[in-house]
Amino acid sequence: MDTRASSSSNERGSISKNSSWFTQFRNASNPWMARYAYGFIFLLANLLAWAARDYGHGALTEMKRSKGCNGGRDCLGTEGVLRVSLGCFIFYIMMFLSTVGTSKLSDTRDSWHSGWWLAKIVLWISFTIIPFFLPSAFIQLYGQIAHFGAGVFLLIQLISIITFITWLNDWFQSDKYVDRCQIHVMLLATASYVVCLVGIILMYIWYAPEPSCLLNIFYITWTLVLLQFMTSVSLHPKVNAGILTPGLMGLYIVFLCWSAIRSEPAGDNCIRKAASMTTDWLSIISFVVAILVIVIATFSTGIDSKCFQFRKDDTQAEDDVPYGYGFFHFVFATGAMYFAMLLIGWNAHHPMRKWTIDVGWTSTWVRIVNEWLAVCVYLWMLVAPIIWKSRQTTETT
């Protein structure tokens, strides 16, 4: 009897906990769970945009009558992506305007951010449908603006990644962990450099098999030079930032270089060898992984509002919001423009094959410029404190 009573009490306890969690989520007192709901909506928008591009030609026959498309198949798919992206952008920019500046959990805007899901789902569906009734000229104008918005998203993501890398290095070098984590830092830094060198060697083998592949050779060689330069600056006595941060940054720029070369259109001798290794199922897996990466990157960047705070205060009151709601929605709004650019190859008039993403020379140069910008921002974060310190010393003397 006691066993049955205890088991039944445990069941009632678990049910009450689950119902309490659901009640908190419904009554807008769980902002941590709310971010996952927004991430899921963003994932649905990505999938809808992809479906509109690859499989929307039969369902969206009315769009063939628009003057901008002139019945063109590729333009129809591109406009489908831009229309879904526009609806997603309007939804998140509306959430940004209605939640920016929220600082306390007792604020009414906190309830709007974390609850009212039925109303927000209706709004998202409405904002997704409305752009399909807008004229083609307006959609093309949005496509031009989306280039800028996607660039803003890349810049925010870049600063967030560099901030995380520097935070990780500072954490290892803190007084609490500096002694016990020396071996871990050396192993992680060594592994980072080994992966960077292996990646560069493989890119030479796969994407520069002939001396005539001058552009790819330039991309890869310049990436190696940037890696060496970052390491030299980081190890300079005046900087003394260690070898972990340039190693992790090296992984990032090698990945950007690889992504840039992979974005080159097929048919070139320099990428034929790598392209021949891909199969249909591998292309599908790569596409699915790319979509998930977009969603995860947007989600993780959106909750990292502290990387843009000039005055960082470690003390946080219990009734403070756990993350910046306005910044969170702003990142998702620019992310809506970013996934549109990836699905159309950053070019509204560039045809995209099924199960492809971020392919074209425009995509390649966006990745390369993003790589170079990442190195410049990282070096500035290393050198800026020294410059400010020298200026303050000069002014005091």
CSV table of C-alpha atoms in Angstrom, one decimal:
chain,number,residue,atom,x,y,z
A,1,MET,CA,0.0,0.0,0.0
A,2,ASP,CA,2.8,2.4,0.9
A,3,THR,CA,4.5,1.7,-2.5
A,4,ARG,CA,1.4,2.3,-4.4
A,5,ALA,CA,0.7,5.5,-2.5
A,6,SER,CA,4.2,6.8,-3.1
A,7,SER,CA,4.1,6.0,-6.8
A,8,SER,CA,0.7,7.7,-7.2
A,9,SER,CA,2.0,10.7,-5.3
A,10,ASN,CA,5.1,10.8,-7.6
A,11,GLU,CA,2.8,10.6,-10.6
A,12,ARG,CA,0.7,13.4,-9.3
A,13,GLY,CA,3.8,15.4,-8.6
A,14,SER,CA,5.1,14.9,-12.1
A,15,ILE,CA,1.8,15.8,-13.6
A,16,SER,CA,1.6,19.0,-11.5
A,17,LYS,CA,5.1,19.9,-12.6
A,18,ASN,CA,4.2,19.5,-16.2
A,19,SER,CA,1.0,21.4,-15.8
A,20,SER,CA,2.9,24.1,-13.9
A,21,TRP,CA,5.4,24.3,-16.8
A,22,PHE,CA,2.6,24.6,-19.3
A,23,THR,CA,0.8,27.2,-17.2
A,24,GLN,CA,4.0,29.3,-17.0
A,25,PHE,CA,4.5,29.1,-20.7
A,26,ARG,CA,0.9,30.0,-21.5
A,27,ASN,CA,0.7,32.8,-18.9
A,28,ALA,CA,3.9,34.4,-20.2
A,29,SER,CA,6.2,33.8,-17.2
A,30,ASN,CA,8.8,31.6,-19.0
A,31,PRO,CA,10.8,33.8,-21.4
A,32,TRP,CA,13.4,31.0,-21.8
A,33,MET,CA,10.9,28.7,-23.3
A,34,ALA,CA,9.5,31.5,-25.5
A,35,ARG,CA,12.8,31.8,-27.4
A,36,TYR,CA,12.4,28.2,-28.6
A,37,ALA,CA,9.0,28.9,-29.9
A,38,TYR,CA,10.3,31.9,-31.9
A,39,GLY,CA,13.1,29.7,-33.2
A,40,PHE,CA,10.6,27.1,-34.3
A,41,ILE,CA,8.6,29.8,-36.1
A,42,PHE,CA,11.8,30.9,-37.8
A,43,LEU,CA,12.5,27.3,-38.9
A,44,LEU,CA,9.0,27.1,-40.4
A,45,ALA,CA,9.6,30.3,-42.4
A,46,ASN,CA,12.9,28.8,-43.7
A,47,LEU,CA,11.1,25.6,-44.8
A,48,LEU,CA,8.3,27.6,-46.4
A,49,ALA,CA,10.7,29.8,-48.4
A,50,TRP,CA,12.5,26.7,-49.6
A,51,ALA,CA,9.2,25.1,-50.6
A,52,ALA,CA,8.2,28.2,-52.4
A,53,ARG,CA,11.5,28.2,-54.4
A,54,ASP,CA,11.7,24.5,-55.3
A,55,TYR,CA,8.1,23.3,-55.3
A,56,GLY,CA,5.9,26.4,-55.4
A,57,HIS,CA,5.7,26.8,-59.2
A,58,GLY,CA,2.5,24.7,-59.5
A,59,ALA,CA,0.8,26.1,-56.4
A,60,LEU,CA,1.7,29.8,-57.1
A,61,THR,CA,0.5,30.0,-60.7
A,62,GLU,CA,-1.1,33.4,-60.1
A,63,MET,CA,2.4,34.8,-59.6
A,64,LYS,CA,3.2,34.1,-63.3
A,65,ARG,CA,1.0,37.0,-64.2
A,66,SER,CA,3.2,39.5,-62.3
A,67,LYS,CA,5.0,41.9,-64.6
A,68,GLY,CA,8.4,41.5,-62.9
A,69,CYS,CA,8.4,37.7,-63.5
A,70,ASN,CA,7.0,37.7,-67.1
A,71,GLY,CA,6.1,34.1,-66.5
A,72,GLY,CA,9.7,33.1,-65.8
A,73,ARG,CA,10.2,29.9,-63.8
A,74,ASP,CA,13.3,31.1,-61.9
A,75,CYS,CA,11.9,34.5,-61.1
A,76,LEU,CA,8.8,32.9,-59.7
A,77,GLY,CA,10.9,30.8,-57.3
A,78,THR,CA,13.0,33.8,-56.3
A,79,GLU,CA,9.9,35.9,-55.6
A,80,GLY,CA,8.4,33.1,-53.5
A,81,VAL,CA,11.5,33.2,-51.3
A,82,LEU,CA,11.4,37.0,-51.0
A,83,ARG,CA,7.7,37.1,-50.2
A,84,VAL,CA,8.0,34.5,-47.4
A,85,SER,CA,11.1,36.3,-46.1
A,86,LEU,CA,9.2,39.6,-46.1
A,87,GLY,CA,6.4,38.2,-44.0
A,88,CYS,CA,8.9,36.7,-41.5
A,89,PHE,CA,10.7,40.1,-41.4
A,90,ILE,CA,7.5,42.0,-40.8
A,91,PHE,CA,6.6,39.7,-37.9
A,92,TYR,CA,9.9,39.9,-36.1
A,93,ILE,CA,10.3,43.6,-36.7
A,94,MET,CA,6.9,44.1,-35.2
A,95,MET,CA,8.0,42.1,-32.2
A,96,PHE,CA,11.2,44.2,-32.0
A,97,LEU,CA,9.3,47.5,-32.0
A,98,SER,CA,6.8,46.2,-29.3
A,99,THR,CA,9.5,44.7,-26.9
A,100,VAL,CA,12.6,46.9,-27.3
A,101,GLY,CA,13.6,48.4,-24.0
A,102,THR,CA,11.9,45.8,-21.8
A,103,SER,CA,14.0,45.4,-18.7
A,104,LYS,CA,11.8,44.0,-16.0
A,105,LEU,CA,9.7,40.8,-15.9
A,106,SER,CA,6.9,42.7,-14.4
A,107,ASP,CA,6.6,44.8,-17.6
A,108,THR,CA,3.5,44.3,-19.7
A,109,ARG,CA,5.8,43.8,-22.7
A,110,ASP,CA,7.3,40.8,-21.1
A,111,SER,CA,3.9,39.2,-21.1
A,112,TRP,CA,3.6,40.0,-24.8
A,113,HIS,CA,7.0,38.5,-25.6
A,114,SER,CA,6.5,35.3,-23.6
A,115,GLY,CA,2.8,34.7,-24.1
A,116,TRP,CA,-0.2,35.5,-26.4
A,117,TRP,CA,0.8,32.7,-28.7
A,118,LEU,CA,-2.5,32.2,-30.5
A,119,ALA,CA,-2.6,35.9,-31.4
A,120,LYS,CA,1.1,35.8,-32.6
A,121,ILE,CA,0.6,32.7,-34.6
A,122,VAL,CA,-2.4,34.3,-36.4
A,123,LEU,CA,-0.2,37.4,-37.0
A,124,TRP,CA,2.6,35.4,-38.4
A,125,ILE,CA,0.3,33.5,-40.8
A,126,SER,CA,-1.3,36.7,-41.9
A,127,PHE,CA,2.1,38.4,-42.5
A,128,THR,CA,3.2,35.3,-44.5
A,129,ILE,CA,0.1,35.5,-46.8
A,130,ILE,CA,-0.1,39.2,-47.3
A,131,PRO,CA,3.2,39.6,-49.3
A,132,PHE,CA,1.9,37.2,-51.9
A,133,PHE,CA,-0.7,39.9,-52.9
A,134,LEU,CA,1.9,42.7,-53.2
A,135,PRO,CA,3.1,43.9,-56.6
A,136,SER,CA,6.3,42.4,-58.0
A,137,ALA,CA,8.1,45.8,-58.0
A,138,PHE,CA,7.7,46.1,-54.3
A,139,ILE,CA,9.1,42.6,-53.7
A,140,GLN,CA,12.1,43.3,-55.9
A,141,LEU,CA,12.7,46.5,-53.9
A,142,TYR,CA,12.6,44.4,-50.7
A,143,GLY,CA,15.1,42.1,-52.3
A,144,GLN,CA,17.5,45.0,-52.7
A,145,ILE,CA,17.0,46.1,-49.1
A,146,ALA,CA,17.5,42.5,-47.9
A,147,HIS,CA,21.1,42.6,-49.1
A,148,PHE,CA,21.8,45.3,-46.5
A,149,GLY,CA,19.8,43.5,-43.8
A,150,ALA,CA,21.6,40.3,-44.4
A,151,GLY,CA,25.0,42.1,-44.2
A,152,VAL,CA,23.9,43.5,-40.8
A,153,PHE,CA,23.1,40.0,-39.6
A,154,LEU,CA,26.5,38.7,-40.7
A,155,LEU,CA,28.2,41.6,-38.8
A,156,ILE,CA,26.2,40.9,-35.7
A,157,GLN,CA,27.0,37.2,-35.9
A,158,LEU,CA,30.7,38.0,-36.5
A,159,ILE,CA,30.9,40.2,-33.4
A,160,SER,CA,29.1,37.6,-31.3
A,161,ILE,CA,31.5,34.8,-32.4
A,162,ILE,CA,34.6,36.9,-31.7
A,163,THR,CA,33.2,38.0,-28.3
A,164,PHE,CA,32.6,34.3,-27.4
A,165,ILE,CA,36.1,33.4,-28.4
A,166,THR,CA,37.7,36.2,-26.3
A,167,TRP,CA,35.4,35.3,-23.4
A,168,LEU,CA,36.5,31.7,-23.5
A,169,ASN,CA,40.1,32.8,-23.5
A,170,ASP,CA,39.6,35.1,-20.6
A,171,TRP,CA,37.7,32.4,-18.7
A,172,PHE,CA,40.7,30.0,-19.1
A,173,GLN,CA,43.1,32.8,-18.0
A,174,SER,CA,41.2,33.8,-15.0
A,175,ASP,CA,42.7,33.3,-11.5
A,176,LYS,CA,40.4,30.5,-10.8
A,177,TYR,CA,41.3,28.3,-13.8
A,178,VAL,CA,44.7,29.5,-15.0
A,179,ASP,CA,46.6,26.8,-13.2
A,180,ARG,CA,44.4,23.8,-13.7
A,181,CYS,CA,43.5,24.5,-17.4
A,182,GLN,CA,46.9,25.1,-18.9
A,183,ILE,CA,47.1,21.6,-20.4
A,184,HIS,CA,43.5,22.0,-21.7
A,185,VAL,CA,44.3,25.3,-23.4
A,186,MET,CA,47.4,23.8,-25.0
A,187,LEU,CA,45.5,20.8,-26.3
A,188,LEU,CA,42.6,22.9,-27.6
A,189,ALA,CA,44.9,25.4,-29.3
A,190,THR,CA,47.1,22.6,-30.8
A,191,ALA,CA,44.0,20.8,-32.1
A,192,SER,CA,42.7,24.0,-33.6
A,193,TYR,CA,45.9,24.7,-35.5
A,194,VAL,CA,46.1,21.1,-36.7
A,195,VAL,CA,42.5,21.2,-38.0
A,196,CYS,CA,43.3,24.6,-39.7
A,197,LEU,CA,46.3,23.2,-41.5
A,198,VAL,CA,44.6,20.0,-42.5
A,199,GLY,CA,41.7,22.0,-43.8
A,200,ILE,CA,44.0,24.2,-45.9
A,201,ILE,CA,45.8,21.2,-47.3
A,202,LEU,CA,42.5,19.5,-48.3
A,203,MET,CA,41.3,22.7,-49.9
A,204,TYR,CA,44.5,22.8,-52.0
A,205,ILE,CA,43.9,19.2,-53.0
A,206,TRP,CA,40.2,19.5,-53.7
A,207,TYR,CA,39.8,23.0,-55.0
A,208,ALA,CA,43.1,23.9,-56.6
A,209,PRO,CA,44.2,20.7,-58.4
A,210,GLU,CA,45.8,22.7,-61.3
A,211,PRO,CA,48.0,25.8,-61.4
A,212,SER,CA,45.4,27.5,-63.5
A,213,CYS,CA,43.1,27.7,-60.4
A,214,LEU,CA,44.5,31.1,-59.5
A,215,LEU,CA,41.5,32.4,-57.7
A,216,ASN,CA,41.1,29.5,-55.4
A,217,ILE,CA,44.9,29.4,-54.8
A,218,PHE,CA,44.6,33.1,-53.8
A,219,TYR,CA,41.7,32.4,-51.4
A,220,ILE,CA,43.4,29.5,-49.7
A,221,THR,CA,46.9,31.1,-49.5
A,222,TRP,CA,45.6,34.4,-48.2
A,223,THR,CA,43.7,32.5,-45.5
A,224,LEU,CA,47.0,30.8,-44.5
A,225,VAL,CA,48.7,34.2,-44.4
A,226,LEU,CA,45.9,35.7,-42.3
A,227,LEU,CA,46.1,32.8,-39.8
A,228,GLN,CA,49.9,33.4,-39.4
A,229,PHE,CA,49.3,37.2,-39.1
A,230,MET,CA,46.7,36.7,-36.4
A,231,THR,CA,49.0,34.4,-34.4
A,232,SER,CA,51.9,36.8,-34.7
A,233,VAL,CA,49.8,39.8,-33.4
A,234,SER,CA,48.3,37.7,-30.6
A,235,LEU,CA,51.7,36.5,-29.4
A,236,HIS,CA,53.3,40.0,-29.6
A,237,PRO,CA,54.6,41.0,-26.1
A,238,LYS,CA,52.4,44.1,-26.0
A,239,VAL,CA,49.2,42.2,-26.8
A,240,ASN,CA,50.0,38.8,-25.1
A,241,ALA,CA,46.6,37.3,-26.0
A,242,GLY,CA,47.9,33.7,-26.1
A,243,ILE,CA,47.5,31.1,-28.9
A,244,LEU,CA,44.0,29.9,-28.1
A,245,THR,CA,42.1,32.9,-29.6
A,246,PRO,CA,44.0,32.9,-33.0
A,247,GLY,CA,43.6,29.2,-33.2
A,248,LEU,CA,39.8,29.4,-32.7
A,249,MET,CA,39.6,32.3,-35.1
A,250,GLY,CA,41.6,30.3,-37.6
A,251,LEU,CA,39.0,27.6,-37.5
A,252,TYR,CA,36.4,30.3,-38.3
A,253,ILE,CA,38.2,31.8,-41.2
A,254,VAL,CA,39.1,28.4,-42.7
A,255,PHE,CA,35.5,27.5,-42.5
A,256,LEU,CA,34.5,30.8,-44.2
A,257,CYS,CA,37.1,30.2,-46.9
A,258,TRP,CA,35.8,26.6,-47.5
A,259,SER,CA,32.2,27.9,-47.6
A,260,ALA,CA,33.2,30.6,-50.1
A,261,ILE,CA,34.8,28.1,-52.5
A,262,ARG,CA,31.9,25.7,-52.1
A,263,SER,CA,29.6,28.5,-53.2
A,264,GLU,CA,31.3,28.8,-56.6
A,265,PRO,CA,29.0,27.6,-59.4
A,266,ALA,CA,29.6,24.1,-60.7
A,267,GLY,CA,31.2,23.4,-64.0
A,268,ASP,CA,34.6,24.9,-63.4
A,269,ASN,CA,37.7,22.6,-63.6
A,270,CYS,CA,38.9,23.8,-60.2
A,271,ILE,CA,35.8,22.5,-58.4
A,272,ARG,CA,34.9,19.6,-60.7
A,273,LYS,CA,36.8,17.1,-58.6
A,274,ALA,CA,35.0,18.1,-55.4
A,275,ALA,CA,31.7,18.4,-57.1
A,276,SER,CA,31.9,14.9,-58.6
A,277,MET,CA,32.2,13.5,-55.0
A,278,THR,CA,28.7,14.7,-54.1
A,279,THR,CA,25.6,12.6,-54.6
A,280,ASP,CA,21.9,13.4,-54.5
A,281,TRP,CA,21.5,12.2,-50.9
A,282,LEU,CA,24.6,14.0,-49.8
A,283,SER,CA,23.3,17.2,-51.4
A,284,ILE,CA,20.0,16.8,-49.5
A,285,ILE,CA,21.8,16.2,-46.2
A,286,SER,CA,24.0,19.2,-46.8
A,287,PHE,CA,21.0,21.4,-47.5
A,288,VAL,CA,19.1,20.2,-44.4
A,289,VAL,CA,22.2,20.8,-42.2
A,290,ALA,CA,22.6,24.3,-43.8
A,291,ILE,CA,19.0,25.2,-42.9
A,292,LEU,CA,19.5,24.0,-39.3
A,293,VAL,CA,22.8,25.9,-39.0
A,294,ILE,CA,21.0,29.1,-40.1
A,295,VAL,CA,18.3,28.6,-37.4
A,296,ILE,CA,20.8,27.7,-34.7
A,297,ALA,CA,23.1,30.6,-35.6
A,298,THR,CA,20.3,33.1,-35.5
A,299,PHE,CA,19.0,31.6,-32.2
A,300,SER,CA,22.4,31.7,-30.5
A,301,THR,CA,23.2,35.2,-31.8
A,302,GLY,CA,19.8,36.6,-30.7
A,303,ILE,CA,20.3,35.7,-27.0
A,304,ASP,CA,23.8,37.2,-27.0
A,305,SER,CA,22.8,40.8,-26.6
A,306,LYS,CA,25.6,41.4,-24.0
A,307,CYS,CA,28.3,41.4,-26.7
A,308,PHE,CA,27.0,44.8,-27.8
A,309,GLN,CA,26.8,46.4,-24.3
A,310,PHE,CA,29.5,48.9,-23.8
A,311,ARG,CA,29.0,48.9,-20.0
A,312,LYS,CA,28.9,45.3,-18.8
A,313,ASP,CA,27.4,44.8,-15.4
A,314,ASP,CA,27.7,41.4,-13.9
A,315,THR,CA,25.1,42.0,-11.2
A,316,GLN,CA,21.6,41.2,-12.3
A,317,ALA,CA,18.4,41.6,-10.3
A,318,GLU,CA,16.0,38.8,-10.0
A,319,ASP,CA,13.2,40.7,-11.8
A,320,ASP,CA,15.5,41.6,-14.7
A,321,VAL,CA,14.8,40.0,-18.1
A,322,PRO,CA,17.2,37.2,-18.9
A,323,TYR,CA,18.1,38.5,-22.3
A,324,GLY,CA,17.4,41.5,-24.5
A,325,TYR,CA,14.0,41.0,-26.1
A,326,GLY,CA,14.4,43.8,-28.6
A,327,PHE,CA,17.8,42.6,-29.7
A,328,PHE,CA,16.6,39.0,-29.9
A,329,HIS,CA,13.8,39.9,-32.4
A,330,PHE,CA,16.0,42.3,-34.3
A,331,VAL,CA,18.5,39.5,-35.0
A,332,PHE,CA,15.6,37.3,-36.2
A,333,ALA,CA,14.3,40.1,-38.4
A,334,THR,CA,17.7,40.5,-40.1
A,335,GLY,CA,18.0,36.7,-40.2
A,336,ALA,CA,14.9,36.6,-42.3
A,337,MET,CA,16.7,38.7,-44.9
A,338,TYR,CA,19.8,36.5,-44.5
A,339,PHE,CA,18.1,33.2,-45.3
A,340,ALA,CA,16.4,34.8,-48.3
A,341,MET,CA,19.8,35.8,-49.7
A,342,LEU,CA,21.1,32.3,-49.1
A,343,LEU,CA,18.2,30.6,-50.9
A,344,ILE,CA,18.5,33.0,-53.9
A,345,GLY,CA,22.3,33.1,-54.0
A,346,TRP,CA,22.4,36.8,-53.1
A,347,ASN,CA,21.1,37.5,-56.7
A,348,ALA,CA,17.4,37.9,-57.5
A,349,HIS,CA,18.1,37.0,-61.1
A,350,HIS,CA,20.3,34.0,-60.5
A,351,PRO,CA,18.7,30.6,-61.1
A,352,MET,CA,19.0,28.1,-58.2
A,353,ARG,CA,18.8,24.3,-58.5
A,354,LYS,CA,16.8,22.2,-56.1
A,355,TRP,CA,18.4,21.3,-52.8
A,356,THR,CA,21.1,24.0,-53.2
A,357,ILE,CA,21.8,26.9,-51.0
A,358,ASP,CA,24.2,29.9,-51.1
A,359,VAL,CA,25.6,29.1,-54.6
A,360,GLY,CA,26.9,31.7,-57.0
A,361,TRP,CA,29.8,34.1,-57.4
A,362,THR,CA,28.0,36.8,-55.3
A,363,SER,CA,27.8,34.3,-52.5
A,364,THR,CA,31.4,33.4,-52.9
A,365,TRP,CA,32.6,37.0,-52.6
A,366,VAL,CA,30.2,37.7,-49.6
A,367,ARG,CA,31.9,34.8,-47.8
A,368,ILE,CA,35.4,36.0,-48.7
A,369,VAL,CA,34.7,39.6,-47.6
A,370,ASN,CA,33.1,38.2,-44.4
A,371,GLU,CA,36.4,36.3,-43.7
A,372,TRP,CA,38.5,39.4,-44.2
A,373,LEU,CA,36.2,41.5,-42.1
A,374,ALA,CA,36.4,38.9,-39.3
A,375,VAL,CA,40.2,39.2,-39.2
A,376,CYS,CA,40.0,43.0,-39.2
A,377,VAL,CA,37.5,43.0,-36.3
A,378,TYR,CA,39.5,40.5,-34.3
A,379,LEU,CA,42.8,42.4,-34.8
A,380,TRP,CA,41.1,45.6,-33.8
A,381,MET,CA,39.8,44.0,-30.6
A,382,LEU,CA,43.4,43.0,-29.8
A,383,VAL,CA,45.0,46.3,-30.7
A,384,ALA,CA,42.3,48.8,-29.5
A,385,PRO,CA,43.0,48.5,-25.8
A,386,ILE,CA,46.7,49.2,-26.3
A,387,ILE,CA,45.9,52.3,-28.5
A,388,TRP,CA,43.4,53.6,-25.9
A,389,LYS,CA,45.8,53.0,-23.1
A,390,SER,CA,48.7,54.8,-24.9
A,391,ARG,CA,46.4,57.8,-25.7
A,392,GLN,CA,45.4,58.1,-22.0
A,393,THR,CA,49.0,57.9,-21.0
A,394,THR,CA,49.9,60.7,-23.5
A,395,GLU,CA,47.0,62.9,-22.3
A,396,THR,CA,48.0,62.5,-18.6
A,397,THR,CA,51.6,63.3,-19.3
